[in-house]
Amino acid sequence: MTLTDKEKVRYSRHILLNEVGIKGQEKLKNAKVLVVGAGGLGCPVLQYLAAAGIGTLGIIDFDVVDESNLQRQILFGNSSIGSFKAIVAKERLKELNPTIEIQAYPEKLSEGNALVLFNKYDLIVDGTDNFATRYLINDASVITGKPLVYGSIYRFEGQITVFNYQAGPSYRCLFPTPPGPDTVPNCTQIGVLGVLAGIIGTHMANEVIKIFLEIGDVLSGRLLLINALSNNRSVIDIPRSEEQFNKVIEIKDQFEDQDYELYCNQVSELDDLIEISADELKERISHGHEMQYIDVREIYEEPKIKALNGICIPMGEIPESIHKIERSKTVIVYCHSGIRSRIAIKSLQEKHQFNNLINLKGGVISW
Amino acid sequence: MTIRLKYFGVISEITQIEEEVIHMEAHMDVQKLQNLLMDKYAQLNSVSYKVAINESIENENIELKENDLVALLPPFAGG
């Protein structure tokens, strides 16, 4: 597709650049980019890609706008609160650039829809906020052969790189497996500097544009780390691991049967999860309530709680230890910080119909 | 020998600094350095991270050399 006269005016500052020109701008017009997550990273990425004239933009996000998003998710305003991010973003971007095609998917990216969706686009942008979706996106990008522009933020620090580009590495070449439960602080509890999302998001948009224009050095095989407080930048080389690619290719035909949330030990909010604080539990014990205690940590994990003297059933042994768990009285399930025990309760409730399980909020460290 | 260390993300919160220089015996490998750091910062035990040596991800337990730059990179998923 060639540029219309109006587009030549709109993109004149691009076209003036020798590195872009009419040909380059046409490459952008013919590009199809899917942005997963219209949050802190997704908003600036989408804004600049739309303004730059990427011809087809897809936006997938199942979430709705919350007031606490407005500190960094710059496509939204007060009137967006409660509306689907994908839909609001599309409307806002249409106003910014009516000459491009925008497809909004107000749904969750899943094992079931990822491959079909990715196949409709040339490049994927990962602006999500959890490991399960990040591993899902990586694997689906590897399987469909799409380059993946990756960004991630934590407090005042960000990471940017391009995965699966030409013969470059993938996310799994950097982090082969998800971090264990309890080892990474929960995103909603740690906070993030709003403008950092913009700094990292605009770097991501820059990589997308360079890839389509075929100019400059694409951040493939190199992880760029930026610290907004110190202004320090580091670049770390990521070697490609054929083994990691092969592992993903092996599951290609069973991709829809994978469960990335389970794989990443990630649980969504449980509506029917009952929790008890350490203080409340001590109170109950002092009143002589008789309960069973299950410690789902590994056997070697310390400290043990003498007052509870729980039966140790590590996560991996739960399936064969169902018979050890009482059904006729209250059972307190606990672990180091209260995350693994939540996962255990979710699984026991869903697969074994337990309705007498209570999670020790904050785990052993709160005792 | 002298080893330069760089910490990122949650690791720099545990260490309370972003960079430091440590001195260790010659012929130490990555694993020994990790053990040494875990003695110094007990909480390192409970986080996962990747090691980069001289600005390249290193998956093997190689021997360290004088003045190597070792970075500890924890994964994070915020967006």
PDB file of C-alpha atoms in Angstrom, chain A residues 92-193:
ATOM      1  CA  ARG A  92      -8.304   7.515  21.907  1.00  0.00           C
ATOM      2  CA  LEU A  93      -5.897   6.293  19.198  1.00  0.00           C
ATOM      3  CA  LYS A  94      -8.541   6.690  16.463  1.00  0.00           C
ATOM      4  CA  GLU A  95      -8.733  10.333  17.447  1.00  0.00           C
ATOM      5  CA  LEU A  96      -4.931  10.578  17.400  1.00  0.00           C
ATOM      6  CA  ASN A  97      -4.649   8.957  13.975  1.00  0.00           C
ATOM      7  CA  PRO A  98      -7.797   8.131  11.975  1.00  0.00           C
ATOM      8  CA  THR A  99      -5.771   6.826   9.018  1.00  0.00           C
ATOM      9  CA  ILE A 100      -4.743   3.550  10.692  1.00  0.00           C
ATOM     10  CA  GLU A 101      -6.650   0.328  11.414  1.00  0.00           C
ATOM     11  CA  ILE A 102      -7.110  -0.516  15.079  1.00  0.00           C
ATOM     12  CA  GLN A 103      -8.525  -3.756  16.408  1.00  0.00           C
ATOM     13  CA  ALA A 104      -9.481  -3.955  20.095  1.00  0.00           C
ATOM     14  CA  TYR A 105      -9.734  -7.320  21.852  1.00  0.00           C
ATOM     15  CA  PRO A 106     -11.212  -6.773  25.327  1.00  0.00           C
ATOM     16  CA  GLU A 107     -10.357 -10.323  26.361  1.00  0.00           C
ATOM     17  CA  LYS A 108      -7.635 -12.286  28.067  1.00  0.00           C
ATOM     18  CA  LEU A 109      -4.744 -13.613  25.996  1.00  0.00           C
ATOM     19  CA  SER A 110      -4.846 -17.358  26.550  1.00  0.00           C
ATOM     20  CA  GLU A 111      -3.453 -20.676  25.417  1.00  0.00           C
ATOM     21  CA  GLY A 112      -6.633 -20.959  23.324  1.00  0.00           C
ATOM     22  CA  ASN A 113      -6.468 -17.692  21.365  1.00  0.00           C
ATOM     23  CA  ALA A 114      -2.754 -16.734  21.297  1.00  0.00           C
ATOM     24  CA  LEU A 115      -1.597 -18.627  18.203  1.00  0.00           C
ATOM     25  CA  VAL A 116      -4.541 -17.584  16.023  1.00  0.00           C
ATOM     26  CA  LEU A 117      -4.156 -13.970  17.086  1.00  0.00           C
ATOM     27  CA  PHE A 118      -0.359 -13.839  16.730  1.00  0.00           C
ATOM     28  CA  ASN A 119      -0.614 -15.250  13.210  1.00  0.00           C
ATOM     29  CA  LYS A 120      -2.591 -12.171  12.139  1.00  0.00           C
ATOM     30  CA  TYR A 121       0.283  -9.813  13.039  1.00  0.00           C
ATOM     31  CA  ASP A 122       3.944  -9.282  12.027  1.00  0.00           C
ATOM     32  CA  LEU A 123       5.280  -8.429  15.466  1.00  0.00           C
ATOM     33  CA  ILE A 124       4.191  -8.752  19.091  1.00  0.00           C
ATOM     34  CA  VAL A 125       4.756  -6.244  21.918  1.00  0.00           C
ATOM     35  CA  ASP A 126       4.754  -7.556  25.494  1.00  0.00           C
ATOM     36  CA  GLY A 127       3.516  -4.907  27.903  1.00  0.00           C
ATOM     37  CA  THR A 128       1.916  -7.293  30.388  1.00  0.00           C
ATOM     38  CA  ASP A 129       2.378  -7.422  34.132  1.00  0.00           C
ATOM     39  CA  ASN A 130       2.815 -11.064  35.131  1.00  0.00           C
ATOM     40  CA  PHE A 131       5.083 -14.030  34.452  1.00  0.00           C
ATOM     41  CA  ALA A 132       2.365 -16.426  33.273  1.00  0.00           C
ATOM     42  CA  THR A 133       1.384 -14.153  30.375  1.00  0.00           C
ATOM     43  CA  ARG A 134       5.016 -13.346  29.600  1.00  0.00           C
ATOM     44  CA  TYR A 135       5.937 -17.037  29.224  1.00  0.00           C
ATOM     45  CA  LEU A 136       2.769 -17.614  27.209  1.00  0.00           C
ATOM     46  CA  ILE A 137       3.629 -14.696  24.889  1.00  0.00           C
ATOM     47  CA  ASN A 138       7.227 -15.878  24.481  1.00  0.00           C
ATOM     48  CA  ASP A 139       6.241 -19.426  23.608  1.00  0.00           C
ATOM     49  CA  ALA A 140       3.469 -18.344  21.222  1.00  0.00           C
ATOM     50  CA  SER A 141       5.907 -15.930  19.517  1.00  0.00           C
ATOM     51  CA  VAL A 142       8.472 -18.700  19.088  1.00  0.00           C
ATOM     52  CA  ILE A 143       5.852 -21.093  17.703  1.00  0.00           C
ATOM     53  CA  THR A 144       4.400 -18.532  15.266  1.00  0.00           C
ATOM     54  CA  GLY A 145       7.864 -17.120  14.411  1.00  0.00           C
ATOM     55  CA  LYS A 146       7.078 -13.518  15.372  1.00  0.00           C
ATOM     56  CA  PRO A 147       9.604 -11.033  16.756  1.00  0.00           C
ATOM     57  CA  LEU A 148       8.747  -9.953  20.286  1.00  0.00           C
ATOM     58  CA  VAL A 149       9.506  -6.528  21.721  1.00  0.00           C
ATOM     59  CA  TYR A 150       9.775  -6.908  25.491  1.00  0.00           C
ATOM     60  CA  GLY A 151       9.729  -4.391  28.313  1.00  0.00           C
ATOM     61  CA  SER A 152       9.349  -4.808  32.046  1.00  0.00           C
ATOM     62  CA  ILE A 153       9.365  -2.396  34.968  1.00  0.00           C
ATOM     63  CA  TYR A 154       9.991  -2.610  38.698  1.00  0.00           C
ATOM     64  CA  ARG A 155       9.922   0.434  41.000  1.00  0.00           C
ATOM     65  CA  PHE A 156      12.505   2.751  39.344  1.00  0.00           C
ATOM     66  CA  GLU A 157      14.100   0.176  37.028  1.00  0.00           C
ATOM     67  CA  GLY A 158      13.245  -1.122  33.593  1.00  0.00           C
ATOM     68  CA  GLN A 159      14.375  -3.763  31.101  1.00  0.00           C
ATOM     69  CA  ILE A 160      13.975  -3.660  27.335  1.00  0.00           C
ATOM     70  CA  THR A 161      14.991  -6.138  24.656  1.00  0.00           C
ATOM     71  CA  VAL A 162      13.823  -7.757  21.428  1.00  0.00           C
ATOM     72  CA  PHE A 163      13.317 -11.506  21.441  1.00  0.00           C
ATOM     73  CA  ASN A 164      12.969 -14.006  18.657  1.00  0.00           C
ATOM     74  CA  TYR A 165      14.258 -11.565  16.056  1.00  0.00           C
ATOM     75  CA  GLN A 166      16.163 -13.170  13.186  1.00  0.00           C
ATOM     76  CA  ALA A 167      18.607 -15.571  14.906  1.00  0.00           C
ATOM     77  CA  GLY A 168      18.383 -13.844  18.289  1.00  0.00           C
ATOM     78  CA  PRO A 169      17.481 -15.341  21.679  1.00  0.00           C
ATOM     79  CA  SER A 170      14.061 -15.717  23.297  1.00  0.00           C
ATOM     80  CA  TYR A 171      12.781 -14.849  26.780  1.00  0.00           C
ATOM     81  CA  ARG A 172      13.597 -18.394  27.880  1.00  0.00           C
ATOM     82  CA  CYS A 173      17.245 -17.940  26.841  1.00  0.00           C
ATOM     83  CA  LEU A 174      17.352 -15.195  29.479  1.00  0.00           C
ATOM     84  CA  PHE A 175      15.049 -16.705  32.100  1.00  0.00           C
ATOM     85  CA  PRO A 176      14.549 -20.404  31.240  1.00  0.00           C
ATOM     86  CA  THR A 177      11.928 -21.033  33.900  1.00  0.00           C
ATOM     87  CA  PRO A 178       9.586 -18.836  35.940  1.00  0.00           C
ATOM     88  CA  PRO A 179      10.771 -17.728  39.381  1.00  0.00           C
ATOM     89  CA  GLY A 180       9.480 -19.836  42.238  1.00  0.00           C
ATOM     90  CA  PRO A 181       6.476 -18.711  44.262  1.00  0.00           C
ATOM     91  CA  ASP A 182       7.374 -16.290  47.081  1.00  0.00           C
ATOM     92  CA  THR A 183      10.608 -15.245  45.325  1.00  0.00           C
ATOM     93  CA  VAL A 184       9.294 -12.191  43.488  1.00  0.00           C
ATOM     94  CA  PRO A 185       7.386  -9.400  45.215  1.00  0.00           C
ATOM     95  CA  ASN A 186       3.801  -8.991  44.089  1.00  0.00           C
ATOM     96  CA  CYS A 187       3.477  -6.138  41.568  1.00  0.00           C
ATOM     97  CA  THR A 188       0.472  -4.532  43.175  1.00  0.00           C
ATOM     98  CA  GLN A 189       2.344  -4.259  46.480  1.00  0.00           C
ATOM     99  CA  ILE A 190       5.586  -2.656  45.301  1.00  0.00           C
ATOM    100  CA  GLY A 191       4.656   0.453  43.369  1.00  0.00           C
ATOM    101  CA  VAL A 192       6.245   1.913  40.261  1.00  0.00           C
ATOM    102  CA  LEU A 193       7.284   5.389  39.165  1.00  0.00           C
TER     103      LEU A 193
END
